PDB file of C-alpha atoms in Angstrom:
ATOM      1  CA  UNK K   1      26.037  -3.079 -10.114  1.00 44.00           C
ATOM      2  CA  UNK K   2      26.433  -6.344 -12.393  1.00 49.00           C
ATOM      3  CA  UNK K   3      22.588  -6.664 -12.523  1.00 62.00           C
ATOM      4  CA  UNK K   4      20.932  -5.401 -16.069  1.00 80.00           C
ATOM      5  CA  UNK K   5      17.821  -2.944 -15.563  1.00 90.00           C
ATOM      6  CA  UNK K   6      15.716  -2.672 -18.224  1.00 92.00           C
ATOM      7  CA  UNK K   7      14.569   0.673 -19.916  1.00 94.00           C
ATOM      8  CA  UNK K   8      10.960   1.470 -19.737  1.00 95.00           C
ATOM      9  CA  UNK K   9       8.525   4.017 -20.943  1.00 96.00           C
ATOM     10  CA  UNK K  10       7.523   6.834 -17.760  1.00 96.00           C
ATOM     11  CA  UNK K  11       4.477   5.135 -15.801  1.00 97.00           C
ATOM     12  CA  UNK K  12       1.333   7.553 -15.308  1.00 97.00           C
ATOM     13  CA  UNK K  13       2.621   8.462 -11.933  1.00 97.00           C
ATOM     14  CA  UNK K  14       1.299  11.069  -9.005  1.00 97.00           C
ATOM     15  CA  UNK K  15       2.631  14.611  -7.947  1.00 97.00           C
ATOM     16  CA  UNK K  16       6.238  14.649  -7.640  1.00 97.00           C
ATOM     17  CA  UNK K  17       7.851  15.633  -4.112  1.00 96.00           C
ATOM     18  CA  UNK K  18      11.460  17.604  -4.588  1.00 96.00           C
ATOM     19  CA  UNK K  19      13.488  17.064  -1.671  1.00 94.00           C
ATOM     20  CA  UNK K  20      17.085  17.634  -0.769  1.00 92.00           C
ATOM     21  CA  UNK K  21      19.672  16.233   2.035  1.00 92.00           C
ATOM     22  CA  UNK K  22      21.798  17.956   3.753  1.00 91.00           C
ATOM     23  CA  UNK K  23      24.577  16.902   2.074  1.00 90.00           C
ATOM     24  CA  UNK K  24      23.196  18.451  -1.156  1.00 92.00           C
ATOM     25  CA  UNK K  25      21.575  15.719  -3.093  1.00 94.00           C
ATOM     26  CA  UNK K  26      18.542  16.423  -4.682  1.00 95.00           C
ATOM     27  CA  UNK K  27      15.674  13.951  -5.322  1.00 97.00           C
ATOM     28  CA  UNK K  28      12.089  13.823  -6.863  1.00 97.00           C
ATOM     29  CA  UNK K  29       9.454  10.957  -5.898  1.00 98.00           C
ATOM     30  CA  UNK K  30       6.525  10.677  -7.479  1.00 98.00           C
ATOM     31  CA  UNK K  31       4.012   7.548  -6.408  1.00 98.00           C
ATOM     32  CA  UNK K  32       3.120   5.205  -9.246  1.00 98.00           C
ATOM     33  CA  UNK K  33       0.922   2.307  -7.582  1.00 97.00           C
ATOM     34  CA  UNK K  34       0.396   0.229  -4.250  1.00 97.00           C
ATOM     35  CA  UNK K  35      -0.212  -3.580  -3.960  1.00 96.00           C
ATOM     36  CA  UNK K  36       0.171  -6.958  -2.455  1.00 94.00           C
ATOM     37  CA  UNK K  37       2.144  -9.735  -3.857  1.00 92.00           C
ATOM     38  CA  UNK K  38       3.241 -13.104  -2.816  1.00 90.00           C
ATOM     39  CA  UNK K  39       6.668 -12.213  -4.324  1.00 91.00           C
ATOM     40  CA  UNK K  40       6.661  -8.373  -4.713  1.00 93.00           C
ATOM     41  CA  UNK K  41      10.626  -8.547  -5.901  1.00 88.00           C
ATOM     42  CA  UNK K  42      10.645 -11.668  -7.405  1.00 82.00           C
ATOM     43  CA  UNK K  43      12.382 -15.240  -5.491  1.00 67.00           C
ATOM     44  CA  UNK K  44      11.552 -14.569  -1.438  1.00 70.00           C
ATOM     45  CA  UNK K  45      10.248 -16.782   0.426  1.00 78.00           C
ATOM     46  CA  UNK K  46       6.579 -17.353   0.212  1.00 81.00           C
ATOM     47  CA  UNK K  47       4.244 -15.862   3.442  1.00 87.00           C
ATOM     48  CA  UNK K  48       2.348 -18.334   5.346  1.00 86.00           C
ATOM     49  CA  UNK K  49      -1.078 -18.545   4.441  1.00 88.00           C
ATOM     50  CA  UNK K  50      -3.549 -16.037   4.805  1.00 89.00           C
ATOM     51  CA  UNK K  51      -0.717 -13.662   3.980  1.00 91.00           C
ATOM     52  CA  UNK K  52       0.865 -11.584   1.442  1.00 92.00           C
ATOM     53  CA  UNK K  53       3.310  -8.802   1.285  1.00 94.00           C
ATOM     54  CA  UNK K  54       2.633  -5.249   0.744  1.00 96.00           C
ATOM     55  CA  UNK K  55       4.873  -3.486  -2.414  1.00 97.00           C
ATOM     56  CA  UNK K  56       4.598   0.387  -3.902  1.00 98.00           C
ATOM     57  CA  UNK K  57       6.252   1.629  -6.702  1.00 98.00           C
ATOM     58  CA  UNK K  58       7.755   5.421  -7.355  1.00 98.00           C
ATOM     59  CA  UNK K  59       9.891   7.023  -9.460  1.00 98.00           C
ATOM     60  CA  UNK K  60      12.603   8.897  -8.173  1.00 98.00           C
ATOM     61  CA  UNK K  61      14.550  11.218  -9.950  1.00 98.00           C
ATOM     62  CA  UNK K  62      18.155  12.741  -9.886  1.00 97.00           C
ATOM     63  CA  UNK K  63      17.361  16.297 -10.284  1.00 97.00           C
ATOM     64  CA  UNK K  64      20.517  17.484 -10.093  1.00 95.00           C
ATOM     65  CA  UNK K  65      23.352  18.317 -12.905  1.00 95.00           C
ATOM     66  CA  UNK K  66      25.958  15.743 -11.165  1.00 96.00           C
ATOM     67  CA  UNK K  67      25.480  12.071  -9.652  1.00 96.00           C
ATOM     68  CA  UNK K  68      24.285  11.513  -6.005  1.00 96.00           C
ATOM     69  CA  UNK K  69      23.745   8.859  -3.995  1.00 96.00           C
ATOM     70  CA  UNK K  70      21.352   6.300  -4.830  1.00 96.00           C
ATOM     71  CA  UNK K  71      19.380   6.247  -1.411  1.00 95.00           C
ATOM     72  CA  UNK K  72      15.538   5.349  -1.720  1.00 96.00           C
ATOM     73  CA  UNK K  73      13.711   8.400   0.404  1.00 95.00           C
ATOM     74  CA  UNK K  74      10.293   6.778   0.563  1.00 96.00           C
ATOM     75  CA  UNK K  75       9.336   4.295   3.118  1.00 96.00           C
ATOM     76  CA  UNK K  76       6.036   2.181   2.836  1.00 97.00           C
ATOM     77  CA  UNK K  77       3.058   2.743   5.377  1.00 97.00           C
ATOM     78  CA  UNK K  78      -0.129  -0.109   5.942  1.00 96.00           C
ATOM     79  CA  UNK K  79      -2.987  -0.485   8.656  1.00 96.00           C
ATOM     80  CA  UNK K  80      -2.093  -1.496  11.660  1.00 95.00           C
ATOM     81  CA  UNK K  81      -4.968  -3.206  11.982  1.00 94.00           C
ATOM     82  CA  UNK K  82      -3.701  -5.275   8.759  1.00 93.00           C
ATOM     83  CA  UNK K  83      -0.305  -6.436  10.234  1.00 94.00           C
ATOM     84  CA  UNK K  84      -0.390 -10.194  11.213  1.00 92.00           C
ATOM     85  CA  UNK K  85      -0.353 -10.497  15.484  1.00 92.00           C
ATOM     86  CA  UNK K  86       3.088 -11.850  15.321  1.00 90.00           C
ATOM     87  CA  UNK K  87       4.425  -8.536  13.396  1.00 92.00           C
ATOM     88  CA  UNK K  88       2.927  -6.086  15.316  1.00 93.00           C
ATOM     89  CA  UNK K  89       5.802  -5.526  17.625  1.00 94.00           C
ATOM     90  CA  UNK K  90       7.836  -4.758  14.468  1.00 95.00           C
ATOM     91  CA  UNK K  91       5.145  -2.025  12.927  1.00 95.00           C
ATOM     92  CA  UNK K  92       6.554   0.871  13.998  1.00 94.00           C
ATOM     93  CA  UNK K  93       4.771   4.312  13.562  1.00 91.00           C
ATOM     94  CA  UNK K  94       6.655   7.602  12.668  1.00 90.00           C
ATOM     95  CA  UNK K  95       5.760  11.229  13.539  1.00 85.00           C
ATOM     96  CA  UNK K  96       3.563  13.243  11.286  1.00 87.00           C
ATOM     97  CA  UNK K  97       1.981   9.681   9.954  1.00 93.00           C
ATOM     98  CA  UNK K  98      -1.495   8.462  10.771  1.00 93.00           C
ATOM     99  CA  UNK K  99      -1.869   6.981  14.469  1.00 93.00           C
ATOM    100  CA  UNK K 100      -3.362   4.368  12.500  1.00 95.00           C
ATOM    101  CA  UNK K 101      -1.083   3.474  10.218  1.00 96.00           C
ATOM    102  CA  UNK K 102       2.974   1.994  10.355  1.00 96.00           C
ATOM    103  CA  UNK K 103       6.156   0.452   8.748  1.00 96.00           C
ATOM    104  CA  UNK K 104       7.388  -2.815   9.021  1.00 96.00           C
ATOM    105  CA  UNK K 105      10.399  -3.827   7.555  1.00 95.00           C
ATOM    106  CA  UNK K 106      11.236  -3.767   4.552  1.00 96.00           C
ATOM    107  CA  UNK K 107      13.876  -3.124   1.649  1.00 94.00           C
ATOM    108  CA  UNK K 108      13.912  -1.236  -1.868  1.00 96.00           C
ATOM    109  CA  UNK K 109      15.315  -1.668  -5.568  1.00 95.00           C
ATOM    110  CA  UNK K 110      15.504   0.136  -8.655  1.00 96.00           C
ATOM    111  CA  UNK K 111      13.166  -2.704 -10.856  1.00 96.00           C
ATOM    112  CA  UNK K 112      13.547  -0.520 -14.360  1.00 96.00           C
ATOM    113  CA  UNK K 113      15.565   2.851 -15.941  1.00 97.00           C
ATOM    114  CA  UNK K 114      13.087   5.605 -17.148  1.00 97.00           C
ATOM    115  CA  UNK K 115      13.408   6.478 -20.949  1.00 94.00           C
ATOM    116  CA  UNK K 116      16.805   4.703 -21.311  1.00 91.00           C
ATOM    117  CA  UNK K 117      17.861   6.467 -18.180  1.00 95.00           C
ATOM    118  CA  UNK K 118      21.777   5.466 -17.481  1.00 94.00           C
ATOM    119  CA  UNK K 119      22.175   2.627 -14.948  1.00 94.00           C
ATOM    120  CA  UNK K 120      23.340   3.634 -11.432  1.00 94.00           C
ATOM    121  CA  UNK K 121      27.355   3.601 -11.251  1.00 93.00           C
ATOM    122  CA  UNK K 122      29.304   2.689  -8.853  1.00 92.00           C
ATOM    123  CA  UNK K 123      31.828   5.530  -6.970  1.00 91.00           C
ATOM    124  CA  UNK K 124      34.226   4.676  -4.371  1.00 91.00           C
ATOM    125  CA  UNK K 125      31.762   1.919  -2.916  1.00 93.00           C
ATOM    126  CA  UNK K 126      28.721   4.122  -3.233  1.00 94.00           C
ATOM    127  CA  UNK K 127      26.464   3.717  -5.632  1.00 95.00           C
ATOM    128  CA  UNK K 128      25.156   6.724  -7.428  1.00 96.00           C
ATOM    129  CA  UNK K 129      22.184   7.982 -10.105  1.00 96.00           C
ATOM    130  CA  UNK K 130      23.446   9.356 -13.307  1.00 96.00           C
ATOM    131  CA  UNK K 131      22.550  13.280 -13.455  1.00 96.00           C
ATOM    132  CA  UNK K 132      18.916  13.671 -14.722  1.00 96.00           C
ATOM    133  CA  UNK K 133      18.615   9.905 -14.470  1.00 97.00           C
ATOM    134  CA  UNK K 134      15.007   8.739 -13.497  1.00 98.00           C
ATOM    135  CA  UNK K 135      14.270   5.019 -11.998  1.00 98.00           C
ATOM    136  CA  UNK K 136      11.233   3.348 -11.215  1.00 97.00           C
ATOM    137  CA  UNK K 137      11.742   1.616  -7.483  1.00 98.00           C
ATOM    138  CA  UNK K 138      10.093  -0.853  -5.715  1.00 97.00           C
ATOM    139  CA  UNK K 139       9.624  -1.053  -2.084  1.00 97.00           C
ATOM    140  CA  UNK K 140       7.839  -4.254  -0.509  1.00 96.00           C
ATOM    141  CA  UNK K 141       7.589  -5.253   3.151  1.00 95.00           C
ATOM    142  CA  UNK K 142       9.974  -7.802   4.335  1.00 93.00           C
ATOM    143  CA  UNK K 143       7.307  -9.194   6.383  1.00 92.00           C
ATOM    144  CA  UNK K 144       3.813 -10.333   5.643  1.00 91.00           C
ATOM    145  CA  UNK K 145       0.330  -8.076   5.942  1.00 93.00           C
ATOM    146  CA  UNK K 146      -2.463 -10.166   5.723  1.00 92.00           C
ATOM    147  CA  UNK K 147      -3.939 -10.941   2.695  1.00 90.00           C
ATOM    148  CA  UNK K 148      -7.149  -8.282   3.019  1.00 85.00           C
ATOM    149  CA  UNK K 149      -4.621  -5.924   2.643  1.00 87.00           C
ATOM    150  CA  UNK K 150      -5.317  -3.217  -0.721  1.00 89.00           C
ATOM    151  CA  UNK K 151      -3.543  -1.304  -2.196  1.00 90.00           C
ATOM    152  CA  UNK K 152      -5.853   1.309  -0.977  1.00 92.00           C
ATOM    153  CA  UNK K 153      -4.579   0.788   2.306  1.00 94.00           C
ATOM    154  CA  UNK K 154      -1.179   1.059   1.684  1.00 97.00           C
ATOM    155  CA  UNK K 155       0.661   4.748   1.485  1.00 96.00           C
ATOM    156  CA  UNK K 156       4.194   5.920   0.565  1.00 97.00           C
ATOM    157  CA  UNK K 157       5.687   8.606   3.272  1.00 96.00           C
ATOM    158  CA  UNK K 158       9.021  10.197   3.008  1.00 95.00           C
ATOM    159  CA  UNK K 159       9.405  10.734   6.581  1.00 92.00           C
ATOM    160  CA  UNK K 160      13.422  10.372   7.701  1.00 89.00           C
ATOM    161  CA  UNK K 161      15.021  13.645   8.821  1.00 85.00           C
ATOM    162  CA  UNK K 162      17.603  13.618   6.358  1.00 86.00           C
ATOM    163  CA  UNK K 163      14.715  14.285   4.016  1.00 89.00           C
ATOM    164  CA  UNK K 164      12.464  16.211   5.531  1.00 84.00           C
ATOM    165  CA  UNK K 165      13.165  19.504   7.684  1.00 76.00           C
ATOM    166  CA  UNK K 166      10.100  19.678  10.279  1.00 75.00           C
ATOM    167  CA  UNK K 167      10.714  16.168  11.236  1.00 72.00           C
ATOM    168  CA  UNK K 168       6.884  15.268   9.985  1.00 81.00           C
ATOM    169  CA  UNK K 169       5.594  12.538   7.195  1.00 89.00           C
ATOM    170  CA  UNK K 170       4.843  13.868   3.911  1.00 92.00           C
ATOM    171  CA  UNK K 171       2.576  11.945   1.689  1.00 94.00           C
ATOM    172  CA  UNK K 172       3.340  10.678  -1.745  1.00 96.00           C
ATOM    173  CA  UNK K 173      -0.548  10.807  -3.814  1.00 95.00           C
ATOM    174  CA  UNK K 174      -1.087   8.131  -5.948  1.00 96.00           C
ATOM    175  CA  UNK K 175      -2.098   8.940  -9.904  1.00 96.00           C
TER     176      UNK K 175
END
């Protein structure tokens, strides 16, 4: 990957979540905390006033014996009603999720290496988790929620099909 990710001590974190694609890889999430941030993943560029950006952060978990693909399962849910006018059109709701609630855009990275965890390797192009290797991962909105936004509002779902089998949102608690 050329970038260095630090190792750091396991975070007080919520129920894990075990799921598995079809392809075999198995996964554990567990939520860790919910925010705002003018720069959630360090140099972006900074929301207009009266905005922020909404972040969460989880641990996932290679709970298998061999590496798999380093894919980032959970996708970060807000308020409609907190979503600037001009991003509404992009908030897009998902079955099984609160009417009420929706995704914008938005894009994930591994920010640290859990108890000197191995560093994600690449394979063939891919880029995979070390067996047993546990990350903490950060996943902020590409565009702005307005700055009333809490991190009580905000929720991690793991909601795509190649996740979940009944085709329905399941919740990540927070510690």
């Amino acid at each position: 990957m050329g970038v260095q990710i630090a190792s750091v001590p396991a975070p007080k974190a919520g129920a894990p979540l075990n799921v598995t694609t079809p392809e075999g890889y198995g996964y554990s999430l567990a939520a860790i905390r919910a925010g705002t941030d003018r720069q959630p993943l360090g140099a972006t560029q900074a929301p207009p006033s009266g905005t922020t950006y909404a972040y969460a952060d989880y641990v996932l978990t290679n709970t298998q014996r061999r590496p798999v693909l380093l894919d980032f399962p959970a996708d970060l849910f807000m308020p409609k009603d907190r979503v600037p006018a001009s991003a509404q059109e992009r908030c897009m709701p998902q079955a099984g999720i609160p009417d009420d609630m929706c995704t914008l855009p938005n894009h994930s990275k591994v920010t640290g290496r859990i108890d000197g965890a191995g560093p994600p390797v690449e394979d063939g192009g891919d880029t995979m988790i070390p067996a047993g290797a546990s990350y903490i991962v950060r996943i902020a909105s590409d565009l702005p929620v307005e700055d009333g936004a809490s991190s009580g509002d905000l929720r991690l779902y793991v909601w795509n099909a190649r996740f979940t089998s009944d085709r329905k949102g399941i919740g990540l608690a927070f510690p």
